[in-house]
Amino acid sequence: MEWANQLCENRQFGSKMTDSKYFTTTKKGEIFELKAELNSDKKEKKKEAVKKVIASMTVGKDVSALFPDVVNCMQTDNLELKKLVYLYLMNYAKSQPDMAIMAVNTFVKDCEDPNPLIRALAVRTMGCIRVDKITEYLCEPLRKCLKDEDPYVRKTAAVCVAKLHDINAQLVEDQGFLDTLKDLISDSNPMVVANAVAALSEIAESHPNSNLLDLNPQSINKLLTALNECTEWGQIFILDCLANYTPRDDRESQSICERVTPRLSHANSAVVLSAVKVLMKFMEMLPKDLDYYGTLLKKLAPPLVTLLSAEPELQYVALRNINLIVQKRPEILKHEMKVFFVKYNDPIYVKLEKLDIMIRLASQANIAQVLAELKEYATEVDVDFVRKAVRAIGRCAIKVEQSAERCVSTLLDLIQTKVNYVVQEAIVVIKDIFRKYPNKYESVIATLCENLDSLDEPEARAAMIWIVGEYAERIDNADELLESFLEGFHDESTQVQLQLLTAIVKLFLKKPTETQELVQQVLSLATQDSDNPDLRDRGYIYWRLLSTDPVAAKEVVLAEKPLISEETDLIEPTLLEELICHIGTLASVYHKPPSAFVEGSRGVMHKRLPARTGSGEGTESPDVGNVAGGSAPEAAPSIIPSQGDLLGDLLNLDLAPPTTTGPPPPTSGMQMGGMDLLGGGLDSLLGGDIGGSPAMGAGFGAAPAVMPASLNAPVGGGLGDLFDLGGGVGMPMGAYIPPKTVWLPAMKAKGLEISGTFARRAGVIQMELVLTNKAMSVMTDFAIQFNRNSFGLAPAGPLQVLTPLGPNQTIEVSLPLSTVGPVMKMDPLNNLQVAVKNNIDVFYFSCQYPISMLFVEDGKMERQVFLATWKDIPNDNESQFQIQDCHLNSDAASNKLQGSNIFTIAKRTVEGQDMLYMAIKLSNGIWVLAELKMQAGNPNYTISLKCRAPEVSQCVFQCYEAVLKN
Amino acid sequence: MIGGLFIYNHKGEVLISRVYRDDIGRNAVDAFRVNVIHARQQVRSPVTNIARTSFFHVKRSNIWLAAVTKQNVNAAMVFEFLYKMCDVMASYFGKISEENIKNNFVLIYELLDEILDFGYPQNSETGALKTFITQQGIKGQFQTKEEQSQITSQVTGQIGWRREGIKYRRNELFLDVLESVNLLMSPQGQVLSAHVSGRVVMKSYLSGMPECKFGMNDKIVIDKAGKGGVTNEAGKSTSGKQSIAIDDCTFNQCVRLSKFDSERSISFIPPDGDYELMRYRTTKDIILPFRVIPLVREVGRTKLEVKVVIKSNFKPSLLAQKIEVRIPTPLNTSGVQVICMKGKAKYKASENAIVWKIKRMAGMKESQISAEIELLPTNDKKKWARPPISMNFEVPFAPSGLKVRYLKVFESKLNYSDHDVVKWVRYIGRSGIYETRC
């Protein structure tokens, strides 16, 4: 039956059942045969031959030798044959440019054909032939076609302008095609408008600063009208273009939203997602108390849910986007948890994405349901999915405190299944639960210990060892357990080795009497028998600590750990904002900015949400553009994570100092060894180290208490410097730019002296460096890298030292910084560890930046919002400081502070006392609210700071002091 | 935009390759084959990035369609386009298979040239395409000038889906409300999630350029009408009718979306022949046609006792059809004994399931199956995952409760009126993913 249908259909369209034969008959020596056939007199035979040629071309055979013969067939009134020849031309013209000219005449003639289909075909094909000489001939026909009476020809010509621009941009500008294209936006035919918009958008992308699209309320209105009438694809082009527009005010924004919302009911998911993008972006401008704002929020949920009943591939795209939307505006989908429940038959990529969103939406209200589901998933077949489900249970525990107990018992149930990877995954998350809720669930340790033998993955082993070390005092046989791991110490991965070292030191500090031997053993394993620098450095630190001052060691190693955050894997806010502007596109699927995967200039333009478009935008985008051109952003993340993790690990778990003042010893140790930011630096460092190592080893072995002089000296010196620095930079001068201080003295850096400061200019954070060469030789090849830090500061471009730095020369460089780098909490918070490389070596130093650099320009707040936020932040988070000896009146103070993006929201005067209420927004979205009290005649001010992240208060206070006093 | 489009057979041989952009080289064809089609691991994502080139793929039976790009394209659009491409091909030559693609490769190239220009999708409505891409190449010269301009105006026009001058002796309309009801139920009978995804599918054979208006018992519309008519009795009687809350709906591009947004009325000029007018989704007050009550008991390590009761929950006068209950069995099943009250049940070892089929079942009835499953002892520590019991059926009503209120046809230029159109309405409810965990 089906066969009969097919036969019938084939007959109907006139093609014979035998087209497939073209795929099978291409053999050697065939070129000759084909040549003969192509030159045959019979039309049918010619056509057959061309088909064979195309089939060969498809499977990748080189049939370019037939070029003249095929082109000869072009002069035909058979449309099908003509199209085949054109297809051939598009493929081979580039390799045979001279012969391609032969075709020009036919094209030019076809562009005059009375049949619009043929005119369009000619102009469409000509644009695809990327041969310079042909493009010259293309201009005249294209100009005519752009003004053709037939819309089909015009819409084809519109796209052709984009093609020509891709080949020769200058030509398009010189010939004035851009203006003609702009005119087409007002065309009467909606499809012509849509294609013109698509072409202009593409051309505009490669000219980021040109005002090509020139969107204004009038042109927007035209686009919105065409939107209702054009094809589904045209609607997508128009919506994507609209998303680049920034409305002038909230009313315009609302009226556009109103006209875009009907698109949410379109059957085409891409139309829906592009509409969502426009709405998400323009919503930023709407006041939140507006009724319409709430209506819009409500309207967004149903279409997003509907996307989940599309085909799986589209579901995947939708889910990746929903993941972003949920992070940006959790309120939209908070009641829709159920639709993200995994279906048995979902493809694995859909399952994994749904799981991610479930965790993001988990809250106290729905946690019971979520947990029941997750437990169900943990018994599935796909290993990755099961692991993720188990991990998700742990994340629920950390996110929703009320559910922690239930999560822990679920995890214990899962451990009882004894399925190896489930057990291991469960142990990894339980470690995090312990950290989040200390002294609460330790009763389960016994169960965990039972599974020690089955752990074969480093992460799980490391987690288990951490648990044993952390709770050594409650585990009777902790020493035996740890000893058992020690046997195969050298076969373990670094992660496990480090953790084991720390755990045994912890154990020793808790039970010193029984475990002396064990700790000796591990320290010597780590320092003498290992060639891993991280391990050895950590070993040495512990050794020295233990031998010089056990009390200090206890304070350091058993310090209280900082809390871990509730939400993990959150996308950094500025990146999130950019991705929201790219909803529906590949960037939103990869969760990466386009610059990370698009080559060249295209798509590198950074997009931002409208509320954020301040004066900064103009200056920022080109900077970032430069970066994308080079390979810097690619290289950086690939090096940092592995080492960075260790480093973070070291800091967070073990060395977090008990108080905010007094971090020096471990920090400096880390700088010397743990921080390998530039790859090559490690080797050179190691080289030096190894040289001194036999002596050190011997020295230690004999009497750990004695420090080898060779090591002592540089470390000591480095420390001194650090303290100096702390004094020098600790008080940033705020207002605009603190004076430069020496960060890296020439003595420490083989003649390179670095001093510098930080500044914020037009919304861009800049690190201003002065490099001085005090050595005898020329320095070249400078590069800079930061360690992970509290606010994700990272160089936004390479260090621009283009000329070699001769002896006694000085160069001033300004390095733009971005805040999208990896984040790790530092102590003090504004500490920044920097590595600078040149042709001689790698040097490390650390400096502190004034936190005022991170105060963003849009830190103003509505009074109401301020009030509500102030009330909303618990009183525990309030801290009070005194600023002494300041002689400014309140207006002057307010002005001065405003210069540093500290905005006065309100002022009140009560009984001669001025109260200033101020708001600050940090680059990572943290708000700090302040109340500054000043009494006339009293030079001492009182300042109260309230913030959800109270850690920053101290730094902010320092800024106030610095700004006000300068 | 899309840089190129490739079609492969299951072995990874290229059947069709069309490159639109200069940044896509021939090696892209091989990259996809090596990294995706020949990859050892199962495909983990429909979007793959290989050496800064992104590949989007969909599979139809064993044919791979891949779109390639180096730019930040609209990903949703690319997939929508690939689906559309499949639809277009299917409507030209039927099933998408290697043979059909090879047989029609010239046609496919011609289509690809037309519906994708420089990687930008163009009009891809088969109705319009079939007027000028016919594989009868010579036709071009026979077309009159009027015919040509009619084609181009349809392809680019506002009503790209319908041509003028259609005539039928008998004006007829077929309207099918097709719903699939989805359920996930806990073993205790708690509804974990339930929704209906419905489609309104039409076949219209109408002359001229008719304007249609479609109405259903949408809660928002009925409530509005109710409010408007508080004063008169007639208004009250309409508001008394049952209405349904539609969570969301999407429409064929022929429907005027702005009109729906402002007045919530569905008006359109229909395509000729078959098309899908709308899709919708409801989650409230769903009639679940069947309830499955599972009981699984492990007797020792080598035996399982399973009892499943199904209850039909709709008007006794209606008949459900093609009922099938699928009860999964463990992998180490050695033998199964089944007893069922109604229909036929069989253990299918290859599918690891007991399949119980009942031809017909009236509403408000109940039926039961019990089975004893013998298991081979295994050392496998891994627990059997107990997949859910799934069900298939077909019922002659809409589980969402949707009712068609009217479908009016207006054609001002021709002399036929709404009354002259013969209209047929039918409701079919099918099971979607209808699962009960056990």
PDB file of C-alpha atoms in Angstrom, chain A residues 617-813:
ATOM      1  CA  GLU A 617      28.121  50.644  28.351  1.00  0.00           C
ATOM      2  CA  GLY A 618      29.805  52.550  25.625  1.00  0.00           C
ATOM      3  CA  THR A 619      33.228  52.151  27.120  1.00  0.00           C
ATOM      4  CA  GLU A 620      32.852  48.628  28.306  1.00  0.00           C
ATOM      5  CA  SER A 621      31.874  46.713  25.262  1.00  0.00           C
ATOM      6  CA  PRO A 622      34.903  47.432  23.127  1.00  0.00           C
ATOM      7  CA  ASP A 623      37.162  46.375  25.959  1.00  0.00           C
ATOM      8  CA  VAL A 624      35.523  43.075  26.319  1.00  0.00           C
ATOM      9  CA  GLY A 625      35.505  42.748  22.588  1.00  0.00           C
ATOM     10  CA  ASN A 626      39.259  42.829  22.571  1.00  0.00           C
ATOM     11  CA  VAL A 627      39.438  39.980  24.968  1.00  0.00           C
ATOM     12  CA  ALA A 628      37.320  37.747  22.898  1.00  0.00           C
ATOM     13  CA  GLY A 629      39.609  38.283  19.992  1.00  0.00           C
ATOM     14  CA  GLY A 630      42.533  36.815  21.865  1.00  0.00           C
ATOM     15  CA  SER A 631      42.577  33.474  23.532  1.00  0.00           C
ATOM     16  CA  ALA A 632      42.873  34.726  27.080  1.00  0.00           C
ATOM     17  CA  PRO A 633      39.376  33.830  28.338  1.00  0.00           C
ATOM     18  CA  GLU A 634      39.696  30.338  26.969  1.00  0.00           C
ATOM     19  CA  ALA A 635      43.038  29.632  28.514  1.00  0.00           C
ATOM     20  CA  ALA A 636      42.288  30.983  31.950  1.00  0.00           C
ATOM     21  CA  PRO A 637      39.491  28.710  33.133  1.00  0.00           C
ATOM     22  CA  SER A 638      41.213  25.614  31.871  1.00  0.00           C
ATOM     23  CA  ILE A 639      44.195  26.152  34.102  1.00  0.00           C
ATOM     24  CA  ILE A 640      42.670  27.573  37.212  1.00  0.00           C
ATOM     25  CA  PRO A 641      40.008  25.077  38.246  1.00  0.00           C
ATOM     26  CA  SER A 642      42.179  22.119  39.161  1.00  0.00           C
ATOM     27  CA  GLN A 643      44.704  24.081  41.085  1.00  0.00           C
ATOM     28  CA  GLY A 644      42.163  26.570  42.251  1.00  0.00           C
ATOM     29  CA  ASP A 645      40.090  23.846  43.768  1.00  0.00           C
ATOM     30  CA  LEU A 646      42.943  22.640  45.817  1.00  0.00           C
ATOM     31  CA  LEU A 647      43.693  26.087  46.879  1.00  0.00           C
ATOM     32  CA  GLY A 648      40.115  26.795  47.780  1.00  0.00           C
ATOM     33  CA  ASP A 649      39.978  23.546  49.573  1.00  0.00           C
ATOM     34  CA  LEU A 650      43.025  24.414  51.553  1.00  0.00           C
ATOM     35  CA  LEU A 651      41.648  27.745  52.522  1.00  0.00           C
ATOM     36  CA  ASN A 652      38.098  26.868  53.236  1.00  0.00           C
ATOM     37  CA  LEU A 653      38.480  23.656  55.046  1.00  0.00           C
ATOM     38  CA  ASP A 654      41.568  24.030  57.031  1.00  0.00           C
ATOM     39  CA  LEU A 655      43.161  27.331  57.136  1.00  0.00           C
ATOM     40  CA  ALA A 656      40.368  29.762  57.569  1.00  0.00           C
ATOM     41  CA  PRO A 657      41.768  31.846  60.365  1.00  0.00           C
ATOM     42  CA  PRO A 658      39.670  32.272  63.463  1.00  0.00           C
ATOM     43  CA  THR A 659      39.543  36.046  63.337  1.00  0.00           C
ATOM     44  CA  THR A 660      39.543  38.558  60.591  1.00  0.00           C
ATOM     45  CA  THR A 661      42.863  40.003  61.592  1.00  0.00           C
ATOM     46  CA  GLY A 662      45.858  37.789  61.530  1.00  0.00           C
ATOM     47  CA  PRO A 663      45.781  35.623  58.465  1.00  0.00           C
ATOM     48  CA  PRO A 664      49.377  36.111  57.423  1.00  0.00           C
ATOM     49  CA  PRO A 665      51.254  32.844  57.943  1.00  0.00           C
ATOM     50  CA  PRO A 666      49.107  30.456  55.981  1.00  0.00           C
ATOM     51  CA  THR A 667      48.314  32.977  53.338  1.00  0.00           C
ATOM     52  CA  SER A 668      51.892  33.633  52.521  1.00  0.00           C
ATOM     53  CA  GLY A 669      52.692  29.960  52.509  1.00  0.00           C
ATOM     54  CA  MET A 670      50.009  29.512  49.990  1.00  0.00           C
ATOM     55  CA  GLN A 671      51.315  32.167  47.776  1.00  0.00           C
ATOM     56  CA  MET A 672      54.659  30.545  47.609  1.00  0.00           C
ATOM     57  CA  GLY A 673      53.411  27.142  46.709  1.00  0.00           C
ATOM     58  CA  GLY A 674      49.769  26.639  46.206  1.00  0.00           C
ATOM     59  CA  MET A 675      49.113  29.290  43.702  1.00  0.00           C
ATOM     60  CA  ASP A 676      49.996  28.193  40.272  1.00  0.00           C
ATOM     61  CA  LEU A 677      48.210  30.549  38.042  1.00  0.00           C
ATOM     62  CA  LEU A 678      50.328  30.596  35.008  1.00  0.00           C
ATOM     63  CA  GLY A 679      51.149  27.012  34.431  1.00  0.00           C
ATOM     64  CA  GLY A 680      54.773  27.620  33.680  1.00  0.00           C
ATOM     65  CA  GLY A 681      55.215  29.279  36.994  1.00  0.00           C
ATOM     66  CA  LEU A 682      54.852  26.047  38.816  1.00  0.00           C
ATOM     67  CA  ASP A 683      57.805  24.482  37.156  1.00  0.00           C
ATOM     68  CA  SER A 684      60.139  27.314  37.766  1.00  0.00           C
ATOM     69  CA  LEU A 685      59.009  27.486  41.347  1.00  0.00           C
ATOM     70  CA  LEU A 686      59.488  23.823  41.770  1.00  0.00           C
ATOM     71  CA  GLY A 687      62.914  24.011  40.246  1.00  0.00           C
ATOM     72  CA  GLY A 688      64.017  26.373  42.928  1.00  0.00           C
ATOM     73  CA  ASP A 689      62.396  24.313  45.569  1.00  0.00           C
ATOM     74  CA  ILE A 690      63.902  21.061  44.587  1.00  0.00           C
ATOM     75  CA  GLY A 691      67.315  22.567  44.707  1.00  0.00           C
ATOM     76  CA  GLY A 692      66.918  23.306  48.344  1.00  0.00           C
ATOM     77  CA  SER A 693      64.976  20.274  49.202  1.00  0.00           C
ATOM     78  CA  PRO A 694      67.506  17.619  50.245  1.00  0.00           C
ATOM     79  CA  ALA A 695      68.861  19.884  52.880  1.00  0.00           C
ATOM     80  CA  MET A 696      65.415  20.721  54.091  1.00  0.00           C
ATOM     81  CA  GLY A 697      64.360  17.166  54.159  1.00  0.00           C
ATOM     82  CA  ALA A 698      67.314  16.252  56.249  1.00  0.00           C
ATOM     83  CA  GLY A 699      66.791  19.143  58.542  1.00  0.00           C
ATOM     84  CA  PHE A 700      63.222  18.212  59.133  1.00  0.00           C
ATOM     85  CA  GLY A 701      63.823  14.589  59.550  1.00  0.00           C
ATOM     86  CA  ALA A 702      66.253  15.211  62.306  1.00  0.00           C
ATOM     87  CA  ALA A 703      64.463  17.880  64.210  1.00  0.00           C
ATOM     88  CA  PRO A 704      61.262  19.251  62.867  1.00  0.00           C
ATOM     89  CA  ALA A 705      61.523  22.167  65.188  1.00  0.00           C
ATOM     90  CA  VAL A 706      64.383  23.724  63.295  1.00  0.00           C
ATOM     91  CA  MET A 707      63.487  25.613  60.215  1.00  0.00           C
ATOM     92  CA  PRO A 708      65.870  25.407  57.339  1.00  0.00           C
ATOM     93  CA  ALA A 709      67.409  28.749  56.912  1.00  0.00           C
ATOM     94  CA  SER A 710      67.077  28.720  53.188  1.00  0.00           C
ATOM     95  CA  LEU A 711      63.367  28.591  53.377  1.00  0.00           C
ATOM     96  CA  ASN A 712      63.019  30.745  56.374  1.00  0.00           C
ATOM     97  CA  ALA A 713      64.522  33.788  54.851  1.00  0.00           C
ATOM     98  CA  PRO A 714      62.292  34.356  51.853  1.00  0.00           C
ATOM     99  CA  VAL A 715      59.165  33.404  53.665  1.00  0.00           C
ATOM    100  CA  GLY A 716      59.954  35.703  56.509  1.00  0.00           C
ATOM    101  CA  GLY A 717      60.771  38.480  54.147  1.00  0.00           C
ATOM    102  CA  GLY A 718      57.635  37.943  52.185  1.00  0.00           C
ATOM    103  CA  LEU A 719      55.659  38.113  55.350  1.00  0.00           C
ATOM    104  CA  GLY A 720      57.142  41.383  56.318  1.00  0.00           C
ATOM    105  CA  ASP A 721      56.142  42.775  53.012  1.00  0.00           C
ATOM    106  CA  LEU A 722      52.708  41.510  53.370  1.00  0.00           C
ATOM    107  CA  PHE A 723      52.273  43.302  56.628  1.00  0.00           C
ATOM    108  CA  ASP A 724      53.620  46.442  55.116  1.00  0.00           C
ATOM    109  CA  LEU A 725      51.201  46.155  52.328  1.00  0.00           C
ATOM    110  CA  GLY A 726      48.380  45.596  54.683  1.00  0.00           C
ATOM    111  CA  GLY A 727      49.233  48.872  56.335  1.00  0.00           C
ATOM    112  CA  GLY A 728      49.656  50.721  53.103  1.00  0.00           C
ATOM    113  CA  VAL A 729      46.671  49.645  51.139  1.00  0.00           C
ATOM    114  CA  GLY A 730      44.320  48.675  53.863  1.00  0.00           C
ATOM    115  CA  MET A 731      42.789  52.118  54.013  1.00  0.00           C
ATOM    116  CA  PRO A 732      41.707  52.896  50.506  1.00  0.00           C
ATOM    117  CA  MET A 733      41.369  56.571  49.837  1.00  0.00           C
ATOM    118  CA  GLY A 734      37.977  56.068  48.343  1.00  0.00           C
ATOM    119  CA  ALA A 735      36.687  59.082  46.534  1.00  0.00           C
ATOM    120  CA  TYR A 736      38.380  58.451  43.318  1.00  0.00           C
ATOM    121  CA  ILE A 737      41.753  56.834  43.279  1.00  0.00           C
ATOM    122  CA  PRO A 738      43.908  55.857  46.198  1.00  0.00           C
ATOM    123  CA  PRO A 739      47.591  56.734  45.744  1.00  0.00           C
ATOM    124  CA  LYS A 740      49.779  54.078  44.297  1.00  0.00           C
ATOM    125  CA  THR A 741      51.599  51.782  46.628  1.00  0.00           C
ATOM    126  CA  VAL A 742      54.346  49.307  46.022  1.00  0.00           C
ATOM    127  CA  TRP A 743      52.883  45.866  45.654  1.00  0.00           C
ATOM    128  CA  LEU A 744      55.893  43.945  44.579  1.00  0.00           C
ATOM    129  CA  PRO A 745      59.332  45.279  45.552  1.00  0.00           C
ATOM    130  CA  ALA A 746      62.105  44.780  43.052  1.00  0.00           C
ATOM    131  CA  MET A 747      64.054  42.690  45.539  1.00  0.00           C
ATOM    132  CA  LYS A 748      61.429  40.009  45.525  1.00  0.00           C
ATOM    133  CA  ALA A 749      60.936  39.890  41.819  1.00  0.00           C
ATOM    134  CA  LYS A 750      64.334  39.741  40.215  1.00  0.00           C
ATOM    135  CA  GLY A 751      64.329  43.417  39.553  1.00  0.00           C
ATOM    136  CA  LEU A 752      60.708  43.982  38.597  1.00  0.00           C
ATOM    137  CA  GLU A 753      58.953  46.495  40.759  1.00  0.00           C
ATOM    138  CA  ILE A 754      55.221  46.788  40.606  1.00  0.00           C
ATOM    139  CA  SER A 755      53.225  49.482  42.244  1.00  0.00           C
ATOM    140  CA  GLY A 756      49.695  50.421  41.554  1.00  0.00           C
ATOM    141  CA  THR A 757      46.227  51.264  42.576  1.00  0.00           C
ATOM    142  CA  PHE A 758      42.646  50.682  41.583  1.00  0.00           C
ATOM    143  CA  ALA A 759      40.134  53.044  40.066  1.00  0.00           C
ATOM    144  CA  ARG A 760      36.623  52.967  38.754  1.00  0.00           C
ATOM    145  CA  ARG A 761      36.127  55.025  35.650  1.00  0.00           C
ATOM    146  CA  ALA A 762      32.855  55.263  33.795  1.00  0.00           C
ATOM    147  CA  GLY A 763      31.703  52.016  35.243  1.00  0.00           C
ATOM    148  CA  VAL A 764      34.868  50.117  34.426  1.00  0.00           C
ATOM    149  CA  ILE A 765      37.134  48.858  37.127  1.00  0.00           C
ATOM    150  CA  GLN A 766      40.723  49.478  36.314  1.00  0.00           C
ATOM    151  CA  MET A 767      43.884  48.256  37.861  1.00  0.00           C
ATOM    152  CA  GLU A 768      46.542  50.845  37.268  1.00  0.00           C
ATOM    153  CA  LEU A 769      49.966  49.385  37.343  1.00  0.00           C
ATOM    154  CA  VAL A 770      53.393  50.916  37.191  1.00  0.00           C
ATOM    155  CA  LEU A 771      56.012  48.450  36.119  1.00  0.00           C
ATOM    156  CA  THR A 772      59.640  49.407  36.678  1.00  0.00           C
ATOM    157  CA  ASN A 773      62.537  47.395  35.487  1.00  0.00           C
ATOM    158  CA  LYS A 774      65.316  47.690  38.032  1.00  0.00           C
ATOM    159  CA  ALA A 775      67.289  44.821  36.646  1.00  0.00           C
ATOM    160  CA  MET A 776      70.043  44.880  34.085  1.00  0.00           C
ATOM    161  CA  SER A 777      68.281  42.964  31.364  1.00  0.00           C
ATOM    162  CA  VAL A 778      65.302  43.677  29.190  1.00  0.00           C
ATOM    163  CA  MET A 779      61.934  42.324  30.282  1.00  0.00           C
ATOM    164  CA  THR A 780      59.328  41.124  27.839  1.00  0.00           C
ATOM    165  CA  ASP A 781      56.288  38.892  27.571  1.00  0.00           C
ATOM    166  CA  PHE A 782      54.313  40.268  30.444  1.00  0.00           C
ATOM    167  CA  ALA A 783      51.155  38.539  31.482  1.00  0.00           C
ATOM    168  CA  ILE A 784      48.920  38.787  34.475  1.00  0.00           C
ATOM    169  CA  GLN A 785      46.501  36.493  36.221  1.00  0.00           C
ATOM    170  CA  PHE A 786      44.430  36.664  39.381  1.00  0.00           C
ATOM    171  CA  ASN A 787      43.646  33.971  41.828  1.00  0.00           C
ATOM    172  CA  ARG A 788      40.017  33.360  42.546  1.00  0.00           C
ATOM    173  CA  ASN A 789      38.741  36.079  44.788  1.00  0.00           C
ATOM    174  CA  SER A 790      35.703  37.232  46.678  1.00  0.00           C
ATOM    175  CA  PHE A 791      34.101  39.252  43.907  1.00  0.00           C
ATOM    176  CA  GLY A 792      35.235  37.370  40.864  1.00  0.00           C
ATOM    177  CA  LEU A 793      37.614  40.089  39.712  1.00  0.00           C
ATOM    178  CA  ALA A 794      39.503  39.054  36.653  1.00  0.00           C
ATOM    179  CA  PRO A 795      41.501  40.846  33.994  1.00  0.00           C
ATOM    180  CA  ALA A 796      39.181  41.770  31.133  1.00  0.00           C
ATOM    181  CA  GLY A 797      42.041  41.765  28.706  1.00  0.00           C
ATOM    182  CA  PRO A 798      45.673  40.891  28.465  1.00  0.00           C
ATOM    183  CA  LEU A 799      48.252  43.090  30.118  1.00  0.00           C
ATOM    184  CA  GLN A 800      49.117  45.626  27.438  1.00  0.00           C
ATOM    185  CA  VAL A 801      52.858  45.869  27.699  1.00  0.00           C
ATOM    186  CA  LEU A 802      53.675  45.888  24.048  1.00  0.00           C
ATOM    187  CA  THR A 803      57.240  47.105  24.006  1.00  0.00           C
ATOM    188  CA  PRO A 804      60.017  45.384  25.907  1.00  0.00           C
ATOM    189  CA  LEU A 805      60.838  47.081  29.174  1.00  0.00           C
ATOM    190  CA  GLY A 806      64.485  48.092  29.176  1.00  0.00           C
ATOM    191  CA  PRO A 807      66.610  48.501  32.281  1.00  0.00           C
ATOM    192  CA  ASN A 808      65.518  51.433  34.419  1.00  0.00           C
ATOM    193  CA  GLN A 809      62.480  51.996  32.286  1.00  0.00           C
ATOM    194  CA  THR A 810      59.046  52.501  33.732  1.00  0.00           C
ATOM    195  CA  ILE A 811      55.751  51.884  32.107  1.00  0.00           C
ATOM    196  CA  GLU A 812      52.262  52.668  33.268  1.00  0.00           C
ATOM    197  CA  VAL A 813      49.576  50.236  32.277  1.00  0.00           C
TER     198      VAL A 813
END
